[in-house]
mmCIF file of C-alpha atoms in Angstrom:
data_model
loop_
_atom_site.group_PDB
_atom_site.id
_atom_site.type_symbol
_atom_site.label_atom_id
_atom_site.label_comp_id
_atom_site.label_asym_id
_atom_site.label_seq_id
_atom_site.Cartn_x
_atom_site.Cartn_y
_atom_site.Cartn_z
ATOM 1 C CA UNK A 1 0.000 0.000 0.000
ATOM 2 C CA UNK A 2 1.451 3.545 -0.955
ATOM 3 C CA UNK A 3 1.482 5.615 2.257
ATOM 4 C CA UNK A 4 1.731 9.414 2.097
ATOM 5 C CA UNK A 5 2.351 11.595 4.854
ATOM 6 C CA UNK A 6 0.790 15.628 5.209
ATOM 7 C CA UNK A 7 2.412 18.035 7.043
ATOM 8 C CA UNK A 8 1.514 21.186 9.195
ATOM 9 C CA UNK A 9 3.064 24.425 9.071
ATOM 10 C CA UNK A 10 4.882 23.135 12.217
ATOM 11 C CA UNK A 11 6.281 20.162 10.231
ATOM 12 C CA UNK A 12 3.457 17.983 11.925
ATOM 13 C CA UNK A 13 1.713 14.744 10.696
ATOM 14 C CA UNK A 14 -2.591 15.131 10.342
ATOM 15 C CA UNK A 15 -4.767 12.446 9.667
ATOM 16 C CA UNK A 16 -7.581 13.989 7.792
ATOM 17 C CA UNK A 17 -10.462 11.510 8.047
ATOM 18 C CA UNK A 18 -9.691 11.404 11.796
ATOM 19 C CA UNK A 19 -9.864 14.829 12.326
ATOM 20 C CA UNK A 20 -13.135 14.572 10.031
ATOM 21 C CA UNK A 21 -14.783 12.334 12.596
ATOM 22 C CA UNK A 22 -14.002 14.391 15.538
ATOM 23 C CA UNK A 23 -14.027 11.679 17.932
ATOM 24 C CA UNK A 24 -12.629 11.981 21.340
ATOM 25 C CA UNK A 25 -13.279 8.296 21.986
ATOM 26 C CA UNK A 26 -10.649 7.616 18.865
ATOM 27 C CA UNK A 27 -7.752 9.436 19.691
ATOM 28 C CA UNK A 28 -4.959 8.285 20.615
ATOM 29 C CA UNK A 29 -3.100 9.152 24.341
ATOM 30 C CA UNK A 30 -0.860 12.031 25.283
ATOM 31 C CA UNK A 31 2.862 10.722 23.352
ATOM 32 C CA UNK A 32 6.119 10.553 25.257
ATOM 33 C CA UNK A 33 7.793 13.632 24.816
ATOM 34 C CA UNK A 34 10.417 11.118 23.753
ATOM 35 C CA UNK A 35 8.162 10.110 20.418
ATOM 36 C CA UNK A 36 8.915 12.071 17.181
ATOM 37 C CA UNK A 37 6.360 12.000 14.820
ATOM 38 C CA UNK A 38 7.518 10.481 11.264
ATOM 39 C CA UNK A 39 8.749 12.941 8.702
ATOM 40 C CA UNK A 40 6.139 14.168 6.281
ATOM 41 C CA UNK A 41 6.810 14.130 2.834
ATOM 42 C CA UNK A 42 5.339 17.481 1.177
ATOM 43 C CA UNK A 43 1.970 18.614 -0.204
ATOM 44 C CA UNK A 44 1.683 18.536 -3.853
ATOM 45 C CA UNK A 45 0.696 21.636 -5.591
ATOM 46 C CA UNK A 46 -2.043 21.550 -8.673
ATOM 47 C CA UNK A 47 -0.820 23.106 -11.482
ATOM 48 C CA UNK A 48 -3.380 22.896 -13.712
ATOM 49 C CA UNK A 49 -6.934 24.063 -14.609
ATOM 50 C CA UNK A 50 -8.542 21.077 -15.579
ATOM 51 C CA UNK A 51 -11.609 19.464 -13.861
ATOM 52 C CA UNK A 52 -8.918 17.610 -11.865
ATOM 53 C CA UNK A 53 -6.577 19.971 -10.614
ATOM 54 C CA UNK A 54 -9.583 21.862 -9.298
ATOM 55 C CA UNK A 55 -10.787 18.911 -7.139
ATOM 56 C CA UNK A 56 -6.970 17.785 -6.279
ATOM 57 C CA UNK A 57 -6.613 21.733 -4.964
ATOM 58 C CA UNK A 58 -9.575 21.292 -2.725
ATOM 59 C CA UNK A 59 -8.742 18.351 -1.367
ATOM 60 C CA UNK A 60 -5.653 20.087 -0.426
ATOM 61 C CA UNK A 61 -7.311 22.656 0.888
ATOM 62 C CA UNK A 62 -9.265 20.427 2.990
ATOM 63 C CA UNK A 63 -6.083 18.798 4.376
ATOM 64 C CA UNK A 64 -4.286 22.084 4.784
ATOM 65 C CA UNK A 65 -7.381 23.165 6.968
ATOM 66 C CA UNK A 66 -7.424 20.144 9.416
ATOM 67 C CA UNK A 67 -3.958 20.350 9.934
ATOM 68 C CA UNK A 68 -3.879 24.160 10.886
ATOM 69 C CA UNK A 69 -6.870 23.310 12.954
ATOM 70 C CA UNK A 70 -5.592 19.768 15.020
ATOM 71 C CA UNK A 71 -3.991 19.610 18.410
ATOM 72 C CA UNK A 72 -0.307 18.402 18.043
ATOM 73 C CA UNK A 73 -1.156 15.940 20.648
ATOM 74 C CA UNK A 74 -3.416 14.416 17.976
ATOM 75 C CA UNK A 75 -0.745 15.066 15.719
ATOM 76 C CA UNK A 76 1.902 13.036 16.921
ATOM 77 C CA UNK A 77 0.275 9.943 17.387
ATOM 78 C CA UNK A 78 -1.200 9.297 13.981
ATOM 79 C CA UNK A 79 -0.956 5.862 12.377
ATOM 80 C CA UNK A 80 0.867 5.294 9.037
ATOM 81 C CA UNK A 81 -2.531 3.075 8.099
ATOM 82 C CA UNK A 82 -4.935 6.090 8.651
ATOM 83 C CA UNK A 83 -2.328 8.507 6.449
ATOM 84 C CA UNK A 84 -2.516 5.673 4.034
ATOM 85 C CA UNK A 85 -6.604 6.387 4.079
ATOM 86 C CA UNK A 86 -6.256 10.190 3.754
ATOM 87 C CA UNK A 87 -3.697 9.710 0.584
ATOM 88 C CA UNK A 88 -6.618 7.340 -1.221
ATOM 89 C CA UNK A 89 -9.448 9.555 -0.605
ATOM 90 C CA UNK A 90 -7.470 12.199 -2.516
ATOM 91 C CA UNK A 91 -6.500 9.530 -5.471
ATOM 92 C CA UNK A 92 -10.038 8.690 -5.234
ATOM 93 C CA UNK A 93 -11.412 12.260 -6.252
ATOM 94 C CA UNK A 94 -8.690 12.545 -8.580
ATOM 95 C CA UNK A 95 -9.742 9.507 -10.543
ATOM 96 C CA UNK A 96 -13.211 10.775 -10.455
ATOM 97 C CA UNK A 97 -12.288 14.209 -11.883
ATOM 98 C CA UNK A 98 -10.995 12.540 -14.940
ATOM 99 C CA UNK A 99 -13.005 12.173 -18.173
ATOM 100 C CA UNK A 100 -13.666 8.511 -19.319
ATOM 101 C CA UNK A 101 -12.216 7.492 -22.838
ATOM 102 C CA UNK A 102 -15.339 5.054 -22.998
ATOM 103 C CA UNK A 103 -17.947 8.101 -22.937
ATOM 104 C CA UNK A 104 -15.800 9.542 -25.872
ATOM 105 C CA UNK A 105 -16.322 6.669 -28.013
ATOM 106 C CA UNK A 106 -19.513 5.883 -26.653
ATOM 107 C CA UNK A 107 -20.281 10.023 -27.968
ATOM 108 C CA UNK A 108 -18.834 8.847 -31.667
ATOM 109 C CA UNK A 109 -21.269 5.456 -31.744
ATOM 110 C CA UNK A 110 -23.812 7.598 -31.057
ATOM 111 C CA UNK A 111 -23.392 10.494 -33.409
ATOM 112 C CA UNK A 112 -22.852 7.368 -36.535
ATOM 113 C CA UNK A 113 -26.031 5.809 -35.405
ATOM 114 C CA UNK A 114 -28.032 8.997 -35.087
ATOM 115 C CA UNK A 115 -26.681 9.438 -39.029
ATOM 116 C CA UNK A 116 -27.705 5.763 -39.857
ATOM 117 C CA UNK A 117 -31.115 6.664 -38.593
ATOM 118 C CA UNK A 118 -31.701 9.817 -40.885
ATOM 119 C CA UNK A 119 -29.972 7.932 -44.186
ATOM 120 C CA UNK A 120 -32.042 4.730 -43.443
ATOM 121 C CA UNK A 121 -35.605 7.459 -42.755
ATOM 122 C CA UNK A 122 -34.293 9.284 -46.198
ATOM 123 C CA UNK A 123 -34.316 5.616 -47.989
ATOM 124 C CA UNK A 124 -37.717 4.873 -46.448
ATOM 125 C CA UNK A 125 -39.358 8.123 -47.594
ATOM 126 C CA UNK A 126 -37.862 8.359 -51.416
ATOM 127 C CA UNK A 127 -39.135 4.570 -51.516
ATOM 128 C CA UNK A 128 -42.315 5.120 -50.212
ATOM 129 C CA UNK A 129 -42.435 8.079 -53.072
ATOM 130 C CA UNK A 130 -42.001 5.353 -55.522
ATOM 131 C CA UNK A 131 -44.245 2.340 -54.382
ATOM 132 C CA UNK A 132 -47.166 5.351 -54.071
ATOM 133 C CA UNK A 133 -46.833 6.497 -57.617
ATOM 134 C CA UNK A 134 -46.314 2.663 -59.001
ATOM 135 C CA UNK A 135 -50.133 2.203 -59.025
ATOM 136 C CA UNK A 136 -49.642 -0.151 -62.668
ATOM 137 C CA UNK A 137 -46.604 -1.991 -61.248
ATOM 138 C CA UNK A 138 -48.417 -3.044 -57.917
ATOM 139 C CA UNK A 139 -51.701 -3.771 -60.420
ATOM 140 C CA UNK A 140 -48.852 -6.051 -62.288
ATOM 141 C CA UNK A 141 -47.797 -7.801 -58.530
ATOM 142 C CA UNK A 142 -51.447 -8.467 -57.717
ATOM 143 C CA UNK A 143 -51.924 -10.243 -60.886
ATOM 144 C CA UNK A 144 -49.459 -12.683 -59.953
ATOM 145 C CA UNK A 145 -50.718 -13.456 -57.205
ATOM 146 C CA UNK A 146 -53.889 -14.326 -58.007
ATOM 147 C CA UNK A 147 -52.265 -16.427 -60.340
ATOM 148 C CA UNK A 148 -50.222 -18.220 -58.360
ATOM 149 C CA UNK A 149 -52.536 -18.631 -56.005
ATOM 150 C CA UNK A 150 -54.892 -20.439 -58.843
ATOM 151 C CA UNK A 151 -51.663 -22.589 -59.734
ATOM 152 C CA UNK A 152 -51.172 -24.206 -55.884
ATOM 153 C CA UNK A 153 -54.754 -24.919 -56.339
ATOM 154 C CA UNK A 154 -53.837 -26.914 -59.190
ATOM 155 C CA UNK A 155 -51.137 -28.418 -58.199
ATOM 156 C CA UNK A 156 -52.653 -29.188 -55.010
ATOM 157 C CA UNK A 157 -55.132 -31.148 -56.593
ATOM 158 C CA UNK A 158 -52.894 -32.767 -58.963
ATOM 159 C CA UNK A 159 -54.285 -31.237 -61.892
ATOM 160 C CA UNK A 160 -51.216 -29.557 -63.901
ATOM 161 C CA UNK A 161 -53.283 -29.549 -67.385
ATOM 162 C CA UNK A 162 -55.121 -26.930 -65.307
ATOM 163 C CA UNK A 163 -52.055 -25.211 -63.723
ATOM 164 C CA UNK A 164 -50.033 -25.254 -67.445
ATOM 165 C CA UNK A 165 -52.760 -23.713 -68.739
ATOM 166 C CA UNK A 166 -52.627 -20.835 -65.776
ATOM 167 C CA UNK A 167 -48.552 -20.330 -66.009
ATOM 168 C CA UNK A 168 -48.697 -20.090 -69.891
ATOM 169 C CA UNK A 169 -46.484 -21.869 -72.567
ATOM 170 C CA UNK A 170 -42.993 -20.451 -71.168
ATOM 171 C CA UNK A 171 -41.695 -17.585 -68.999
ATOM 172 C CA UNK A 172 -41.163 -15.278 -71.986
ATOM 173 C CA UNK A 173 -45.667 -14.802 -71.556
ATOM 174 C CA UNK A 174 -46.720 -11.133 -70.837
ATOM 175 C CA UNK A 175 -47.583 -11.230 -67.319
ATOM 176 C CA UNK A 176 -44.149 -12.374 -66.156
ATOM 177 C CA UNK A 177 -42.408 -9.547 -68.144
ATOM 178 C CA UNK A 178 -44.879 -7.003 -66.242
ATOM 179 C CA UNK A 179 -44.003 -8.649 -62.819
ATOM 180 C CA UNK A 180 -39.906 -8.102 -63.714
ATOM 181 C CA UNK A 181 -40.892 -4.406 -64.955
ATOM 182 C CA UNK A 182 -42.598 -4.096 -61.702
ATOM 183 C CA UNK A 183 -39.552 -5.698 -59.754
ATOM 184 C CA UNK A 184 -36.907 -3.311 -61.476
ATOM 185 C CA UNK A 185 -38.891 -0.341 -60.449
ATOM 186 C CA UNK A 186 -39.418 -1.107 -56.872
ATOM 187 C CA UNK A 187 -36.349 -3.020 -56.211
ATOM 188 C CA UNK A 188 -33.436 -1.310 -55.226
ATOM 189 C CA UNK A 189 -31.667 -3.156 -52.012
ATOM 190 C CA UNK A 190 -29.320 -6.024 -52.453
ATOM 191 C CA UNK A 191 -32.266 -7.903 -50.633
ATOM 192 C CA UNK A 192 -34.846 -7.156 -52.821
ATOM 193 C CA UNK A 193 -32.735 -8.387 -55.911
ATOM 194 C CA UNK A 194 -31.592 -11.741 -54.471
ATOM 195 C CA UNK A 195 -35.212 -12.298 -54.506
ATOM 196 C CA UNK A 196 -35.984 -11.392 -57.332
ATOM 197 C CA UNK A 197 -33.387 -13.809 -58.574
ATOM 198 C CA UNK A 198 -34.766 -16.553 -56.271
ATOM 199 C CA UNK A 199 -38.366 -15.845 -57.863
ATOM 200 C CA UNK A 200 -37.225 -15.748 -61.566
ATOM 201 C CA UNK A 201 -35.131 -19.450 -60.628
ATOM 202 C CA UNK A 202 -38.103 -20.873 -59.343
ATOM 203 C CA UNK A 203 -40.503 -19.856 -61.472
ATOM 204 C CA UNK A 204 -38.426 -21.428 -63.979
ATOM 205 C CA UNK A 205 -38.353 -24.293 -62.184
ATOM 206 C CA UNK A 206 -42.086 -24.650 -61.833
ATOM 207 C CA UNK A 207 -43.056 -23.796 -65.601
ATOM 208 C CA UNK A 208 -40.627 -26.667 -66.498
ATOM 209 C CA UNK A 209 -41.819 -28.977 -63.477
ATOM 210 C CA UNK A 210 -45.439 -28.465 -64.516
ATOM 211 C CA UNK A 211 -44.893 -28.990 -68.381
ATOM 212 C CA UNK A 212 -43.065 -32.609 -67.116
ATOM 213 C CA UNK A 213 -46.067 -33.291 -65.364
ATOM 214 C CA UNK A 214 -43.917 -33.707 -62.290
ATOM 215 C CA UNK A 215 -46.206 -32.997 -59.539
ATOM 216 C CA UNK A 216 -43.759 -33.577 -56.929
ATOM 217 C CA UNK A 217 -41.436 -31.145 -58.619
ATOM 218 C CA UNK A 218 -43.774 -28.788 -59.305
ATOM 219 C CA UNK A 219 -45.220 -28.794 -55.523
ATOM 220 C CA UNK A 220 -41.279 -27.917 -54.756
ATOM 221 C CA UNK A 221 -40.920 -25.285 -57.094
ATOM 222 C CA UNK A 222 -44.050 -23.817 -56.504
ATOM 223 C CA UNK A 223 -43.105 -23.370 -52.863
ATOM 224 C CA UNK A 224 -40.203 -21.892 -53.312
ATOM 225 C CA UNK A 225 -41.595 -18.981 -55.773
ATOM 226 C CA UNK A 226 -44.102 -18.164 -53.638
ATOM 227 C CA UNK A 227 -41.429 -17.581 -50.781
ATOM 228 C CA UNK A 228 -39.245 -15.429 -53.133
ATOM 229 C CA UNK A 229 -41.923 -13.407 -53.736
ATOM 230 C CA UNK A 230 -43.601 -13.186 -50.397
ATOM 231 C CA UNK A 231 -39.797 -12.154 -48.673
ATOM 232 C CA UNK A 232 -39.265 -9.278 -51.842
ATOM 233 C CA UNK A 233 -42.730 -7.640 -50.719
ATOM 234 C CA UNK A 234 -41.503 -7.711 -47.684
ATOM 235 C CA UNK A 235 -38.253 -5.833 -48.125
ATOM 236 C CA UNK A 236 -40.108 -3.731 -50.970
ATOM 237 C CA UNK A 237 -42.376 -2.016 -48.490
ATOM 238 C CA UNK A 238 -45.492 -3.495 -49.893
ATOM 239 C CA UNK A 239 -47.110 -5.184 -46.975
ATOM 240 C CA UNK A 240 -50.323 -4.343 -46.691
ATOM 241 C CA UNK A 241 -50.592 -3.234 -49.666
ATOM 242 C CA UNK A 242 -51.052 -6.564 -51.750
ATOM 243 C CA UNK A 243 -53.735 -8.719 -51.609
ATOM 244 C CA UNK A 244 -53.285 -12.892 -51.275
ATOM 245 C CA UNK A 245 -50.226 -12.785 -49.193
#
């Protein structure tokens, strides 16, 4: 343990918490005249005007004060372990005086989230712009559904003369060009374009499935499209605003 020693103007040892307490009971008897205190070491002096000097220099004000103001019989008896008390309190304020480095970078985490915020609101608005004046794309999107939700139906019931007949000779047909226009209008997040990859794959899938007659197959495939498409209205902003999903 570091032990630090105060002195008086008349070169005598103070223990400050001690002298804080003002105890009778816990002072110590009269010393021998024989007993000579230990030497003190000297005060330091702040020399600074930071938030820490200011705290260190009242602290040794404090200690300054109780030593002007203490008996030297007190004086002269004071423990090395009570010093030891006095020195800590001071480290202790000085500690508290200074500024964290973790609130710093906490400050900087902050300010980049509070900018990922109003980017991430700016993308929401501007997309929102779009999806509200794409009233023919989301008329394309609705279509599809419908029609996919005829061709489970099919499928379901094992019927894929039926469910051909909905999808249409080959992907090239009309309504799955207007459901990519739509998708390369309203798509602009990596997200939203993985699934529109994962919808064009599958649908591909099920057209060929269905014209096999594979119903197996074409259950799998059909799955799968509708997922694509139900996780890209999701990221798209559109729930809610299509029916069937």
């Amino acid at each position: 343990m570091l032990i630090i020693h105060v002195s008086s103007s008349d070169n005598k040892p103070i223990d400050f918490i001690t002298h804080l307490l003002h105890s009778r009971s816990l002072r110590p008897p009269h010393p021998s005249t024989s007993a000579m205190p230990p030497s003190p070491l000297p005060l330091a002096t702040p020399v600074s005007s930071s938030p820490s000097s200011a705290l260190a220099l009242a602290a040794s004000t404090a200690v300054r004060s109780a030593i002007a103001s203490t008996p030297p019989s007190v004086t002269a008896a004071v423990g090395r372990r009570e010093l030891g008390l006095s020195a800590c309190f001071t480290a202790l304020t000085l500690s508290l005086a200074r500024p964290a480095p973790a609130a710093v970078l906490e400050a900087d985490d902050d300010l980049e989230l509070l900018e990922k915020v109003k980017k991430d609101r700016k993308k929401r608005l501007e997309k929102q712009g779009v999806i509200s004046s794409s009233l023919k794309e989301k008329g394309h999107l609705q279509e599809v559904i419908y029609k996919l939700s005829k061709v489970g139906q099919a499928i379901e019931n094992n019927d894929l003369d039926a469910a051909s007949s909905l999808l249409g000779p080959s992907t090239t047909v009309e309504w799955v060009q207007n459901v990519n226009a739509a998708f390369s209008k309203l798509s602009s997040s990596p997200e939203e374009k993985t699934e529109v990859d994962n919808f064009n794959s599958s649908l591909a899938s099920l057209f060929a499935s269905v014209g096999d007659r594979d119903v197996g197959s074409s259950k799998l495939a059909f799955v799968s499209s509708a997922s694509a498409l139900e996780k890209w209205v999701e990221f798209a902003g559109l729930v809610g605003q299509l029916k069937g999903l």
